[in-house]
Coordinates of C-alpha atoms in Angstrom, one line a residue:
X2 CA -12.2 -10.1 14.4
X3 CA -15.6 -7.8 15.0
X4 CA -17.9 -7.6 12.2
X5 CA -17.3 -4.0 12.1
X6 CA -13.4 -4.7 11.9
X7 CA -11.3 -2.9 9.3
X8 CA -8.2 -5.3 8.1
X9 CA -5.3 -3.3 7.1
X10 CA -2.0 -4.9 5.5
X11 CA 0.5 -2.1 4.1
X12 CA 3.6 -3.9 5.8
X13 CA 4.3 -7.4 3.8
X14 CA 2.1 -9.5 1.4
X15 CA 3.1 -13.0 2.5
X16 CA 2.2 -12.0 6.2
X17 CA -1.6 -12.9 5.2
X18 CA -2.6 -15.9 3.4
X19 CA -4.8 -13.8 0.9
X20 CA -7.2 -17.2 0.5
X21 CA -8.2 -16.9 4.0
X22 CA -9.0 -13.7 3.7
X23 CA -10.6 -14.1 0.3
X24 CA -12.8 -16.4 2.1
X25 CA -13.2 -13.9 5.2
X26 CA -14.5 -10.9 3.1
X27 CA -16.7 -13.1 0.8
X28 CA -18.6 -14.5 3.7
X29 CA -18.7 -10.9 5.0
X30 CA -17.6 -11.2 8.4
X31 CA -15.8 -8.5 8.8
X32 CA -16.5 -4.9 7.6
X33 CA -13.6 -4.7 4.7
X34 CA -10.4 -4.7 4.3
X35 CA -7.3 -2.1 2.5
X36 CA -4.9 -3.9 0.9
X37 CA -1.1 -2.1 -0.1
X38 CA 0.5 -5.1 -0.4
X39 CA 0.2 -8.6 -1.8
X40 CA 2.2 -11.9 -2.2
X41 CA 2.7 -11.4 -5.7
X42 CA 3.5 -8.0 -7.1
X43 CA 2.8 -6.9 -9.6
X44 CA -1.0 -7.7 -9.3
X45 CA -1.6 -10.1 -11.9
X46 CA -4.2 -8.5 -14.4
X47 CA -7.0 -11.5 -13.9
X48 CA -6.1 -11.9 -10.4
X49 CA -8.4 -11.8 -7.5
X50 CA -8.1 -8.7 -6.1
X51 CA -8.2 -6.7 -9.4
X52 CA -12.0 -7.8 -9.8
X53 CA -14.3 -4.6 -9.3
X54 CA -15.9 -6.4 -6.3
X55 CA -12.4 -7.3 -4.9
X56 CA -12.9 -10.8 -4.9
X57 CA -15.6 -10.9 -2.6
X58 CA -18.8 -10.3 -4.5
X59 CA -19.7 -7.6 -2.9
X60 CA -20.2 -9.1 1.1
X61 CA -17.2 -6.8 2.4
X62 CA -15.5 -3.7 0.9
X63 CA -11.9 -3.9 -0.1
X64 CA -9.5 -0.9 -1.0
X65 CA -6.3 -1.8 -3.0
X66 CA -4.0 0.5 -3.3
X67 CA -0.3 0.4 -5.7
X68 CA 1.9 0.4 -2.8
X69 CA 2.9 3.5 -2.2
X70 CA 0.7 4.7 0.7
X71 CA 2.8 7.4 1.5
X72 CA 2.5 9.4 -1.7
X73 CA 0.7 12.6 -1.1
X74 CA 1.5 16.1 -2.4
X75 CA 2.8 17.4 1.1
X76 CA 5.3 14.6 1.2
X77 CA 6.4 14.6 -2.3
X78 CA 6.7 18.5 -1.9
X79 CA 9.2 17.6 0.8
X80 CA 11.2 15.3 -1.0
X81 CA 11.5 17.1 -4.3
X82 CA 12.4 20.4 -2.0
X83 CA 15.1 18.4 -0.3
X84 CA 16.7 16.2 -3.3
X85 CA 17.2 19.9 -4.6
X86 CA 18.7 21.5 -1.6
X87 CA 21.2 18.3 -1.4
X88 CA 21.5 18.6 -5.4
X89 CA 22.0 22.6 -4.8
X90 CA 24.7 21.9 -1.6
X91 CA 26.6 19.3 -4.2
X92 CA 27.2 21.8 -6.8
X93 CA 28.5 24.2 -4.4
X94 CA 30.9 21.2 -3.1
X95 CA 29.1 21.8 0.5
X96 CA 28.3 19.3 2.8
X97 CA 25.5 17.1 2.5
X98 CA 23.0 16.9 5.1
X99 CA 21.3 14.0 4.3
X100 CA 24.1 10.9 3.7
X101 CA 23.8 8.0 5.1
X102 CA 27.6 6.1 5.1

């Protein structure tokens, strides 16, 4: 990878061996790296990545975020409003439009 490179895993922990990339950030070869997932979940509270510089004293910058990437208010807005449409569509004994059989 550049030195300018971003890594990015929000798909599956075990897909990266997280010492390797330990090792990769502390030497500061690449730019950073944003973490969602990690082979053991939850982080444990002495582990590596929970360490203000990320485990990489400071060479490279590393976001870690709790796993749920796709919590914003526009999407939880959506799901709330459609949970109560199909909660709403229940009570009425109509049919549900989101089932999955």
């Amino acid at each position: 990878m550049e030195p300018s490179s971003l890594f990015v895993n929000t798909s599956r922990g075990p897909l990266v061996v997280e010492e390797d990339l330990v090792g990769i950030l502390r030497a500061g070869k690449i730019k950073g790296a944003v973490l969602d997932v990690f082979n053991l979940e939850p982080l444990p509270a002495d582990g590596e990545w929970r360490r203000s510089d990320g485990g990489t004293d400071g060479k490279s910058r590393v976001l870690v975020t709790p796993h749920i990437p796709f919590v914003e208010e526009s999407v939880m807005k959506g799901f709330y409003e459609q949970q109560a449409g199909e909660l709403l569509r229940w009570s009425r004994e109509e049919a549900l439009k989101n089932t999955m059989y």
